[in-house]
XYZ file of C-alpha atoms in Angstrom:
672
model
C -7.020 10.556 2.625
C -4.555 11.505 -0.060
C -1.190 9.805 -0.105
C 1.853 11.651 1.071
C 5.002 11.807 -0.972
C 7.016 8.700 -0.252
C 10.689 8.688 0.513
C 13.142 7.789 -2.213
C 14.429 4.330 -1.344
C 18.016 3.526 -2.138
C 18.033 1.214 -5.136
C 21.693 1.212 -6.099
C 24.489 -0.419 -4.192
C 27.816 1.141 -3.393
C 30.498 -0.495 -5.457
C 33.147 -0.581 -2.785
C 34.784 -3.753 -1.571
C 37.381 -4.541 1.008
C 40.128 -7.080 1.126
C 39.227 -10.249 2.949
C 41.673 -12.896 3.970
C 39.451 -15.892 3.369
C 38.218 -16.704 -0.099
C 35.069 -18.390 1.202
C 34.063 -15.191 3.028
C 34.573 -13.198 -0.159
C 32.477 -15.717 -2.046
C 29.621 -15.611 0.453
C 29.690 -11.798 0.378
C 29.554 -11.859 -3.406
C 26.582 -14.240 -3.382
C 24.878 -12.045 -0.795
C 25.363 -8.929 -2.923
C 24.041 -10.794 -5.969
C 20.883 -11.881 -4.145
C 20.468 -8.320 -2.856
C 20.767 -6.928 -6.381
C 18.043 -9.319 -7.571
C 15.837 -8.217 -4.642
C 16.017 -11.510 -2.740
C 16.239 -9.531 0.475
C 15.436 -12.228 3.032
C 17.845 -14.691 1.446
C 20.607 -12.087 1.161
C 20.352 -11.434 4.905
C 21.151 -15.085 5.570
C 24.349 -14.821 3.513
C 25.403 -11.640 5.288
C 24.702 -13.350 8.624
C 27.235 -16.035 7.680
C 29.908 -13.434 6.958
C 29.129 -11.574 10.200
C 29.393 -14.787 12.209
C 32.764 -15.559 10.610
C 34.201 -12.025 10.645
C 32.210 -9.712 12.903
C 34.823 -6.941 12.541
C 33.924 -6.300 8.878
C 31.731 -3.295 8.085
C 30.526 -4.467 4.670
C 28.117 -7.237 5.712
C 26.390 -4.951 8.222
C 26.042 -2.250 5.562
C 24.540 -4.574 2.970
C 22.307 -6.230 5.553
C 21.066 -2.741 6.492
C 20.096 -2.146 2.841
C 18.201 -5.451 2.754
C 16.343 -4.605 5.960
C 15.567 -1.117 4.671
C 13.906 -2.613 1.596
C 11.935 -4.933 3.873
C 10.834 -1.862 5.880
C 12.538 -3.138 9.021
C 13.703 0.352 9.887
C 14.796 -0.458 13.422
C 17.016 -3.276 12.177
C 18.367 -1.175 9.305
C 19.301 1.632 11.690
C 21.094 -0.791 14.012
C 23.046 -2.450 11.192
C 24.025 0.856 9.587
C 25.286 2.023 12.981
C 27.353 -1.152 13.350
C 28.820 -0.576 9.886
C 29.713 3.031 10.761
C 31.312 1.956 14.041
C 33.565 -0.412 12.100
C 34.287 2.024 9.267
C 33.181 5.658 9.749
C 34.143 6.524 6.170
C 31.276 4.610 4.525
C 29.229 7.564 3.312
C 26.410 5.374 2.019
C 25.900 3.901 5.495
C 24.962 7.355 6.800
C 22.397 7.670 4.021
C 20.902 4.255 4.786
C 20.695 5.086 8.477
C 19.157 8.472 7.694
C 16.398 6.914 5.578
C 15.664 4.379 8.329
C 15.537 7.112 10.962
C 13.357 9.321 8.781
C 10.837 6.515 8.385
C 10.772 6.065 12.170
C 10.203 9.775 12.777
C 13.709 10.442 14.131
C 13.918 13.514 11.939
C 16.677 15.525 13.630
C 18.956 12.488 13.733
C 18.150 11.754 10.089
C 19.082 15.310 9.066
C 22.395 14.969 10.925
C 23.144 11.804 8.956
C 22.172 13.459 5.666
C 24.486 16.379 6.473
C 27.314 13.937 7.151
C 26.688 12.236 3.804
C 26.581 15.607 2.027
C 30.082 16.486 3.229
C 31.384 13.801 0.851
C 28.776 14.168 -1.909
C 27.307 17.688 -1.673
C 24.981 17.431 -4.687
C 23.588 13.933 -4.211
C 20.001 14.092 -5.451
C 18.478 11.502 -3.136
C 20.183 12.824 -0.027
C 19.164 16.428 -0.728
C 15.578 15.406 -1.473
C 15.191 13.295 1.658
C 16.823 15.972 3.802
C 14.385 18.576 2.456
C 11.445 16.288 3.281
C 12.757 15.694 6.792
C 13.191 19.429 7.395
C 9.654 19.994 6.121
C 8.300 17.449 8.588
C 10.292 19.187 11.333
C 8.526 22.434 10.321
C 11.941 23.986 9.676
C 10.576 25.554 6.506
C 13.414 28.031 5.986
C 16.089 25.327 5.853
C 13.787 23.074 3.842
C 13.270 25.821 1.254
C 17.024 26.404 1.012
C 17.623 22.676 0.522
C 14.977 22.505 -2.211
C 16.665 25.482 -3.923
C 20.020 23.676 -3.949
C 18.325 20.515 -5.217
C 16.413 22.262 -8.021
C 19.446 24.272 -9.107
C 21.459 21.067 -9.427
C 18.635 18.953 -10.914
C 16.159 21.280 -12.691
C 14.312 18.371 -14.343
C 13.738 16.388 -11.149
C 9.940 16.514 -10.894
C 9.821 15.097 -7.350
C 11.786 18.126 -6.117
C 9.016 20.450 -7.296
C 6.359 18.214 -5.736
C 8.263 18.138 -2.453
C 8.531 21.913 -2.425
C 4.841 22.170 -3.318
C 3.990 20.116 -0.263
C 6.131 22.397 1.903
C 4.427 25.465 0.436
C 0.998 23.998 1.133
C 2.008 23.576 4.763
C 2.865 27.285 4.846
C -0.478 28.125 3.167
C 1.157 29.365 -0.045
C -1.351 27.665 -2.344
C -0.504 29.733 -5.428
C 3.215 28.888 -5.307
C 2.414 25.247 -4.517
C 0.111 24.991 -7.537
C 2.812 26.497 -9.748
C 5.308 23.877 -8.535
C 2.825 21.063 -9.165
C 2.052 22.316 -12.663
C 5.786 22.524 -13.392
C 6.333 18.970 -12.109
C 3.544 17.640 -14.340
C 4.990 19.525 -17.305
C 8.276 17.710 -16.670
C 6.607 14.336 -16.098
C 2.996 13.647 -17.076
C 3.219 10.360 -15.139
C 3.940 11.979 -11.760
C 0.940 10.500 -9.973
C 1.513 12.451 -6.752
C 1.154 15.672 -8.723
C -2.408 14.804 -9.710
C -3.255 13.782 -6.139
C -1.871 17.005 -4.681
C -3.591 19.175 -7.267
C -6.883 17.396 -6.621
C -6.413 18.039 -2.908
C -5.918 21.755 -3.574
C -9.013 21.863 -5.773
C -11.086 20.294 -2.998
C -9.807 22.202 0.004
C -9.165 25.596 -1.546
C -11.891 25.991 -4.158
C -14.400 23.151 -3.641
C -13.818 22.547 -7.357
C -14.911 18.905 -7.366
C -15.034 18.474 -11.180
C -11.397 19.614 -11.478
C -10.376 17.330 -8.626
C -12.254 14.465 -10.281
C -10.372 15.016 -13.544
C -7.036 14.817 -11.726
C -8.120 11.739 -9.802
C -9.050 10.056 -13.086
C -5.495 10.678 -14.303
C -4.061 9.199 -11.113
C -6.182 6.070 -11.536
C -4.974 5.656 -15.117
C -1.421 5.600 -13.778
C -2.114 3.344 -10.782
C -5.272 1.354 -11.529
C -4.684 -1.196 -8.748
C -4.495 1.199 -5.799
C -7.692 1.006 -3.740
C -7.170 4.372 -2.052
C -7.546 6.244 -5.333
C -10.937 4.648 -5.971
C -12.047 5.565 -2.450
C -11.022 9.163 -3.103
C -12.763 9.211 -6.468
C -15.894 7.756 -4.890
C -15.982 10.761 -2.560
C -15.591 13.150 -5.497
C -18.317 11.390 -7.464
C -20.566 11.600 -4.434
C -19.902 15.341 -4.179
C -20.854 15.717 -7.859
C -24.112 13.737 -7.263
C -22.886 10.640 -9.132
C -24.085 8.131 -6.541
C -23.922 5.151 -8.901
C -20.342 5.997 -9.835
C -19.402 6.416 -6.178
C -20.900 3.037 -5.293
C -19.067 1.398 -8.195
C -15.766 2.853 -6.992
C -16.303 1.595 -3.439
C -17.181 -1.841 -4.823
C -14.032 -1.924 -6.938
C -11.843 -0.711 -4.067
C -13.153 -3.639 -2.024
C -12.391 -6.041 -4.854
C -8.804 -4.820 -4.641
C -8.699 -4.802 -0.823
C -11.597 -6.780 0.702
C -10.643 -5.759 4.247
C -10.293 -2.020 3.595
C -12.302 -0.568 6.466
C -12.387 2.937 4.962
C -14.099 1.636 1.825
C -16.479 -0.529 3.860
C -17.381 2.309 6.223
C -17.930 4.873 3.483
C -19.939 2.435 1.385
C -22.061 1.810 4.457
C -22.693 5.546 4.789
C -23.635 5.799 1.116
C -25.919 2.766 1.304
C -27.675 4.216 4.326
C -28.191 7.485 2.461
C -29.854 5.691 -0.462
C -31.934 3.655 2.059
C -30.261 0.305 1.351
C -30.374 -0.258 5.093
C -29.649 -3.977 5.416
C -26.593 -3.809 3.173
C -25.382 -0.741 5.039
C -25.669 -2.681 8.299
C -23.685 -5.498 6.671
C -20.899 -3.067 5.766
C -20.688 -1.624 9.277
C -20.751 -5.148 10.717
C -17.864 -6.133 8.460
C -15.885 -3.124 9.704
C -16.530 -4.271 13.268
C -15.447 -7.825 12.482
C -12.113 -6.408 11.343
C -11.863 -3.846 14.151
C -14.294 -4.546 17.010
C -13.518 -1.152 18.575
C -14.364 0.992 15.547
C -16.948 3.114 17.339
C -17.911 5.217 14.329
C -19.149 2.089 12.579
C -20.870 0.941 15.750
C -22.639 4.289 16.217
C -23.865 4.350 12.633
C -24.964 0.717 12.826
C -26.964 1.546 15.944
C -28.873 4.254 14.048
C -29.746 1.808 11.272
C -30.682 -1.004 13.650
C -33.087 1.394 15.339
C -34.541 2.309 11.939
C -35.409 -1.338 11.206
C -36.841 -1.856 14.706
C -34.039 -3.994 16.168
C -34.018 -1.956 19.347
C -32.119 -4.419 21.553
C -29.214 -4.627 19.101
C -29.209 -0.844 18.697
C -29.085 -0.346 22.468
C -26.263 -2.901 22.767
C -24.196 -0.923 20.245
C -24.968 2.374 21.959
C -24.038 0.931 25.356
C -20.608 0.034 23.975
C -20.153 3.478 22.420
C -21.164 5.222 25.645
C -18.809 3.036 27.686
C -15.973 4.234 25.447
C -17.174 7.863 25.223
C -19.169 8.652 28.389
C -19.337 12.388 27.501
C -20.895 11.842 24.045
C -24.252 13.630 24.256
C -25.570 12.434 20.876
C -25.202 8.779 21.905
C -27.316 9.344 25.018
C -29.928 11.170 22.952
C -30.095 8.358 20.419
C -30.395 5.772 23.198
C -33.160 7.890 24.741
C -35.022 7.796 21.435
C -34.567 4.023 21.035
C -35.696 3.339 24.598
C -38.689 5.625 24.098
C -39.711 3.732 20.977
C -39.211 0.471 22.842
C -41.466 1.672 25.675
C -38.789 2.029 28.381
C -39.884 5.494 29.473
C -37.894 5.575 32.726
C -34.666 4.627 30.994
C -35.455 7.061 28.203
C -35.901 9.954 30.629
C -32.556 9.224 32.313
C -30.755 9.256 28.965
C -32.607 12.377 27.825
C -31.601 14.286 30.950
C -28.003 13.133 30.582
C -27.852 14.172 26.921
C -29.266 17.628 27.692
C -26.789 18.088 30.531
C -23.838 17.171 28.304
C -25.101 19.230 25.374
C -25.121 22.324 27.570
C -21.614 21.735 28.898
C -18.223 22.533 27.413
C -17.217 18.855 27.235
C -15.562 17.823 23.988
C -17.407 15.075 22.130
C -15.941 12.640 19.636
C -16.681 12.866 15.941
C -18.330 9.532 15.324
C -20.471 10.518 12.384
C -17.699 11.396 9.912
C -15.842 8.949 7.725
C -12.722 7.327 9.069
C -10.123 8.695 6.730
C -8.321 10.855 9.271
C -4.697 10.418 10.170
C -3.646 8.098 12.969
C -2.296 9.840 16.048
C 1.450 10.333 16.016
C 1.896 8.158 19.099
C -0.116 5.232 20.363
C -0.950 4.145 23.878
C -0.345 0.572 24.969
C -4.063 -0.132 24.587
C -4.080 1.341 21.065
C -1.102 -0.808 20.042
C -2.886 -3.863 21.410
C -6.096 -2.914 19.630
C -4.393 -2.396 16.281
C -2.467 -5.656 16.568
C -5.666 -7.528 17.378
C -7.418 -5.972 14.383
C -4.581 -7.202 12.148
C -4.707 -10.658 13.653
C -8.417 -11.048 12.854
C -8.207 -10.224 9.142
C -8.716 -13.295 6.985
C -5.707 -14.505 5.051
C -6.134 -14.871 1.295
C -2.890 -16.719 0.642
C -2.557 -20.455 0.280
C -1.002 -21.929 3.443
C 1.317 -24.244 1.533
C 2.745 -21.304 -0.400
C 3.782 -19.189 2.568
C 7.079 -21.013 2.992
C 7.813 -21.898 -0.627
C 10.893 -20.428 -2.244
C 8.904 -18.015 -4.397
C 7.463 -16.451 -1.255
C 10.793 -15.487 0.285
C 11.731 -13.288 -2.662
C 11.294 -9.564 -3.095
C 9.301 -7.324 -0.767
C 7.801 -10.066 1.390
C 6.347 -7.421 3.728
C 3.782 -6.518 1.041
C 2.233 -9.988 0.908
C -1.105 -10.650 2.568
C -0.075 -13.263 5.115
C -2.120 -14.434 8.073
C -1.079 -12.822 11.349
C -0.531 -15.762 13.658
C 2.114 -17.302 15.868
C 4.705 -19.724 14.590
C 3.513 -23.243 15.527
C 5.074 -25.864 17.790
C 8.067 -27.939 16.725
C 7.725 -31.684 16.375
C 9.513 -34.751 15.079
C 8.429 -35.885 11.638
C 9.638 -37.967 8.747
C 9.137 -35.155 6.233
C 10.060 -31.473 5.939
C 9.688 -28.745 3.307
C 13.161 -27.248 2.785
C 13.561 -23.751 1.365
C 16.576 -21.677 0.477
C 16.363 -20.147 3.949
C 16.306 -23.510 5.697
C 17.799 -26.336 3.665
C 17.234 -28.932 6.388
C 15.201 -29.380 9.538
C 16.143 -28.163 12.985
C 18.272 -30.175 15.386
C 17.429 -32.072 18.553
C 20.223 -34.149 20.055
C 17.850 -36.867 21.237
C 16.362 -37.281 17.752
C 19.861 -37.647 16.328
C 20.586 -40.325 18.918
C 17.465 -42.272 17.914
C 18.435 -42.024 14.239
C 21.912 -43.315 15.079
C 20.405 -46.560 16.436
C 18.737 -47.237 13.041
C 15.861 -48.771 15.009
C 13.165 -46.841 13.116
C 12.036 -47.501 9.571
C 12.339 -43.798 8.645
C 14.692 -41.010 9.738
C 13.422 -38.476 12.268
C 13.546 -34.811 11.310
C 12.589 -31.672 13.251
C 10.303 -28.939 11.919
C 7.417 -26.680 12.862
C 5.912 -26.722 9.365
C 4.969 -30.298 8.579
C 4.009 -30.696 4.903
C 0.639 -32.089 3.871
C 0.496 -35.790 3.058
C -0.763 -35.812 -0.537
C 1.276 -38.676 -1.982
C -0.766 -41.893 -1.911
C 2.357 -44.056 -2.130
C 3.820 -42.346 0.938
C 0.576 -42.797 2.860
C 0.439 -46.496 1.914
C 4.028 -46.907 3.078
C 3.095 -45.695 6.553
C 0.005 -47.881 6.796
C 2.262 -50.770 5.794
C 4.714 -49.715 8.500
C 1.904 -49.737 11.080
C 1.040 -53.301 10.032
C 4.700 -54.259 10.343
C 4.997 -52.921 13.896
C 1.699 -54.546 14.896
C 2.875 -57.905 13.598
C 6.296 -57.513 15.189
C 4.895 -56.548 18.582
C 2.573 -59.557 18.545
C 5.499 -61.979 18.205
C 8.359 -60.236 20.014
C 9.059 -58.722 23.393
C 7.745 -55.175 23.466
C 10.388 -52.458 23.172
C 9.801 -48.731 23.733
C 11.233 -47.886 20.319
C 8.679 -50.101 18.549
C 5.731 -48.359 20.185
C 7.391 -45.038 19.414
C 7.910 -46.020 15.761
C 4.281 -47.063 15.348
C 3.172 -43.858 17.088
C 5.180 -41.831 14.564
C 3.379 -43.646 11.738
C 0.028 -42.946 13.394
C 0.925 -39.264 13.715
C 1.997 -39.171 10.073
C -1.395 -40.617 9.068
C -3.157 -38.211 11.505
C -4.421 -40.905 13.895
C -3.571 -39.048 17.079
C -5.590 -41.166 19.537
C -3.711 -44.336 18.593
C -0.442 -42.410 18.612
C -1.075 -41.258 22.190
C -1.864 -44.828 23.249
C 1.415 -46.106 21.788
C 3.402 -43.252 23.307
C 1.843 -44.053 26.687
C 3.175 -47.622 26.318
C 6.614 -46.410 25.244
C 6.826 -44.120 28.287
C 5.649 -46.890 30.632
C 8.517 -49.051 29.404
C 11.072 -46.201 29.354
C 10.142 -43.336 31.717
C 13.164 -41.327 30.544
C 12.289 -41.541 26.815
C 12.568 -37.801 26.102
C 11.301 -37.671 22.525
C 8.291 -39.816 23.451
C 7.143 -37.092 25.851
C 7.814 -34.478 23.171
C 5.690 -36.306 20.609
C 2.932 -37.135 23.089
C 2.654 -33.418 23.779
C 2.459 -32.812 20.028
C -0.163 -35.528 19.459
C -2.273 -34.264 22.348
C -2.078 -30.701 21.045
C -3.107 -31.781 17.553
C -5.976 -33.797 18.982
C -7.254 -30.758 20.876
C -6.969 -28.574 17.790
C -8.889 -31.137 15.732
C -11.759 -31.034 18.229
C -12.013 -27.255 18.311
C -14.956 -25.646 16.574
C -13.531 -23.631 13.671
C -15.727 -20.614 14.318
C -13.840 -18.567 16.922
C -15.659 -16.204 19.230
C -15.450 -12.753 17.628
C -15.199 -11.175 21.065
C -12.111 -13.174 22.047
C -8.693 -11.553 21.728
C -6.984 -12.290 18.443
C -4.004 -13.915 20.169
C -6.326 -16.525 21.654
C -6.455 -18.855 18.702
C -8.068 -21.659 20.659
C -11.672 -21.554 21.829
C -11.596 -22.999 25.323
C -15.120 -24.334 25.284
C -14.850 -26.634 28.279
C -12.907 -27.491 31.381
C -11.854 -30.681 29.601
C -10.069 -28.674 26.919
C -8.122 -26.732 29.553
C -7.206 -29.968 31.338
C -5.982 -31.445 28.058
C -3.767 -28.424 27.432
C -2.371 -28.811 30.947
C -1.419 -32.388 30.043
C 0.472 -31.010 27.042
C 2.322 -28.596 29.331
C 3.112 -31.423 31.774
C 4.708 -33.449 28.974
C 6.773 -30.458 27.859
C 7.890 -29.812 31.447
C 9.030 -33.435 31.589
C 10.994 -32.948 28.354
C 12.685 -29.871 29.798
C 13.614 -31.792 32.950
C 15.065 -34.734 31.008
C 16.843 -32.475 28.511
C 17.560 -29.108 30.205
C 19.277 -27.683 27.123
C 16.431 -28.390 24.679
C 15.207 -24.930 23.666
C 12.316 -26.390 21.669
C 10.662 -27.709 24.848
C 10.413 -24.195 26.288
C 9.375 -22.773 22.904
C 6.540 -25.296 22.545
C 5.410 -24.552 26.082
C 5.338 -20.858 25.196
C 3.079 -21.571 22.216
C 0.639 -23.501 24.422
C 0.657 -20.840 27.153
C -0.049 -18.130 24.590
C -2.972 -20.161 23.280
C -4.253 -20.362 26.854
C -3.859 -16.558 27.083
C -1.276 -16.852 29.868
C 0.879 -14.300 28.099
C 3.209 -13.495 30.997
C 4.204 -17.150 31.348
C 4.478 -17.444 27.564
C 6.980 -14.569 27.528
C 9.073 -16.351 30.156
C 9.025 -19.572 28.145
C 10.050 -17.895 24.886
C 12.764 -15.941 26.705
C 14.144 -19.176 28.175
C 14.174 -20.743 24.703
C 16.156 -17.759 23.411
C 18.624 -18.033 26.310
C 19.285 -21.647 25.338
C 19.359 -20.944 21.592
C 20.232 -17.298 20.823
C 19.542 -17.751 17.088
C 16.023 -19.138 17.653
C 14.144 -17.021 15.105
C 10.723 -18.549 15.747
C 11.040 -17.811 19.470
C 11.876 -14.167 18.759
C 8.885 -13.950 16.406
C 6.437 -15.446 18.891
C 7.761 -13.349 21.764
C 7.364 -10.259 19.584
C 3.839 -11.408 18.717
C 2.959 -11.706 22.415
C 4.539 -8.336 23.229
C 2.378 -6.695 20.543
C -0.696 -8.468 21.856
C 0.058 -6.925 25.252
C 0.567 -3.501 23.654
C 4.365 -3.337 24.103
C 5.262 -1.925 20.696
C 8.984 -1.291 21.292
C 9.760 -4.764 22.609
C 7.568 -6.358 19.947
C 9.181 -4.611 16.995
C 12.683 -5.288 18.366
C 11.938 -9.018 18.535
C 10.304 -9.056 15.105
C 13.331 -7.314 13.609
C 15.612 -9.972 15.086
C 13.295 -12.752 13.897
C 13.365 -11.381 10.364
C 17.153 -11.214 10.481
C 17.116 -14.906 11.435
C 14.946 -15.825 8.439
C 11.369 -15.738 9.771
C 9.658 -14.232 6.725
C 6.300 -13.176 8.294
C 8.196 -10.824 10.631
C 8.583 -8.233 7.899
C 4.902 -8.413 6.996
C 3.844 -7.820 10.602
C 6.439 -5.068 11.076
C 5.084 -3.184 8.072
C 1.463 -3.576 9.080
C 2.157 -2.380 12.628
C 4.058 0.623 11.247
C 1.226 1.837 8.968
C-alpha cells in the first residue's frame, strides 16, 4: 500500500508572549518553550503543567502544551489544550491552526476546515494552513473547494512542490490521471527529492497502465531517498515479482523484515512467495509468525491450512480451517478445502457434509471474504469494540526490542517518543525501596505518608523511597552492604527484644537482595507484633507478588489474551494472588487515603483478568490522587483491552500529560 501524503506539522513557534506578574512563572514558561524548541516534548509538557497549576487563566501554557502533544501525536489532548487556549484568548490565531491539525488527524474534517478558515482571516496566504485545508477538503470529497484552495496556494507559492502533489492526489480521486501526472512531473521538476512524487507516479503506472518497469524505476528512486522505510521495499518486492524477478522480490521482503521484524505485510507476502516457489516449510513459518503477532489474521491461517494439507499435516490443516469457518461461516472455499483434506484423511462422511455445504454456498449470492489476497488493504474507517480489542491485543504481543533499563532513562524521554519500539504492557506495582532511578520527569520517588513517618524515626539503616521502577542491583558494594545489614539485624534480634521495625528492616534487605521467601517470613513476624503496621502489609503484598512472578513459566500461552501477563497454571497461583489482594485491602483499610494501595490492587486484578474490578480500583486511585499518571495509563490499557477505544485514548492522553512516556507510543500505535 502506497503512503498517503502526510500533513504538514507545525514546526515553528509563535513568538508572542504575555505579561505575567510572577517572575518564576515567566521563567518556567521560558524553560518550557526552550525544551519545546529542542524537541523535548514530554519534558516541556511538565513545565507547562507547572504554569497551568499556578495560573490556570493563562492561554499561553495551554497553547504550547497543545503543540507538544501534537508533535507526540496525542491529537485528542492537543485538541483539548488548543480549545482551552482559545477559550482564554480567542485572538491566538496559531491555536486555531494547531486545533485544526489535531482535528484533521482525527478525521474531524469539517471542524478542521472551520478552524483553518478562522486562521486564514488573520493570515490569508499562510502556506501551511492553505495546504492542510486543501487536503481536508479533498478528504471530504469537496473537490470544487479543494481545487480552488490549491489554486490560491499555487498562485501564492508557485515553487511549493507539495501543493502540486496534493492537487495531483485530488485529481486522481476524480479520475483525471493526465492532469495528476502533469502535477507530479511538475513537482519533481521543482524538487527531485520529493519522495511522494515517485510513489504516486509509480501507483499511476501500476493501476493505469500496468507499466511495472516504469513503476519499479520510480520505486528505486524513492528507496534512494528513504532507504530505511520497510514499506518501500515491500512495494518494490511486489513490482519485482510482477517483472518475474523472484530473487529480487525475496531479497526485498527479507530486508523489509530486517528493518521491521514484526511487519505482518512483509511476512505474509513472503509466505505467499515462498509457497509459490515450493519452499513450503519456510512459508508455513512465515504464516505462523503472522499468527503469533495477530492470532486472528484469517488470511494467513487460510493459506497456512493449504500448505499444511500439502505436507500431509491434515489435523493441523483442519484446525486452521475450523477457525476460519467459525469466523466466516459463509466462505465456500474454506468448506471445499476442508472437504478435500477430510477426503484425503479418509473421513468420507465429514468430507461429504463439507462438499455439500460448499456447493450450496457457491451457488448462492452470499458474499465471501477475500482471504487469498495479500493484506495490504486499508483498515476500515471505524472499528467495532471487538476490532479495537483485537488490534490492542496484537500490539501487546509483539516482542519489544528495546533494553528495559533504557525505557526510563533521560535519553528516552526526548524527541518523538511515540516512534520508539516499546513493549506494550501495564505500568507495574508501586513498592518501597532503598533505591530509585530519577529522570528529568521525576526527580524523586513518589510519596507515601507512612513511609515518611518510618523515615522520621531513623529506625532503619537506609531511607525508604517509593517507586514502581526499581533499578537493577548491579553494584557489588551495594549488594554486600545489604547482606551485611541482614547479618546486623540477625545479630541484633538474637540479643534484644524483637521489635516490628527490626523484622521490617531485615525484610527490606531481603527484598533488595531478591530473597522474597525470607522477606515474607520477616514481614509475617512484623505484622504479628504490630497488626496495624501499614507498610508491612504493603511490602508483604509486593514480596508475594514478586515470588509468584518468579515462579511463572516465561513462555506464555499464545492463546491467552495479551492483557493477561500471568499464566495461571494452578489453583495455588490464584490463591497466592488472592493473598496479595488481601494484603492490599488491609493497607487500604488502615490508610484510606493511600491511592497506591488501590492502584496496586488494580494491577493484580488486571493480571487475573478481572478487568471490571481493575477499572474500579484504578478509578478509586485516581479519585484519591487526581494526578496519578500511572493509574490513568493502566486504566486506559484496560479500556483498550476491553475494546473501549474512546475511554482508553482519553486516559492515555491524560497519562502522557502527566509524564507517562509509553502513553504516546501506545496512542500512536492504536491510531495507525
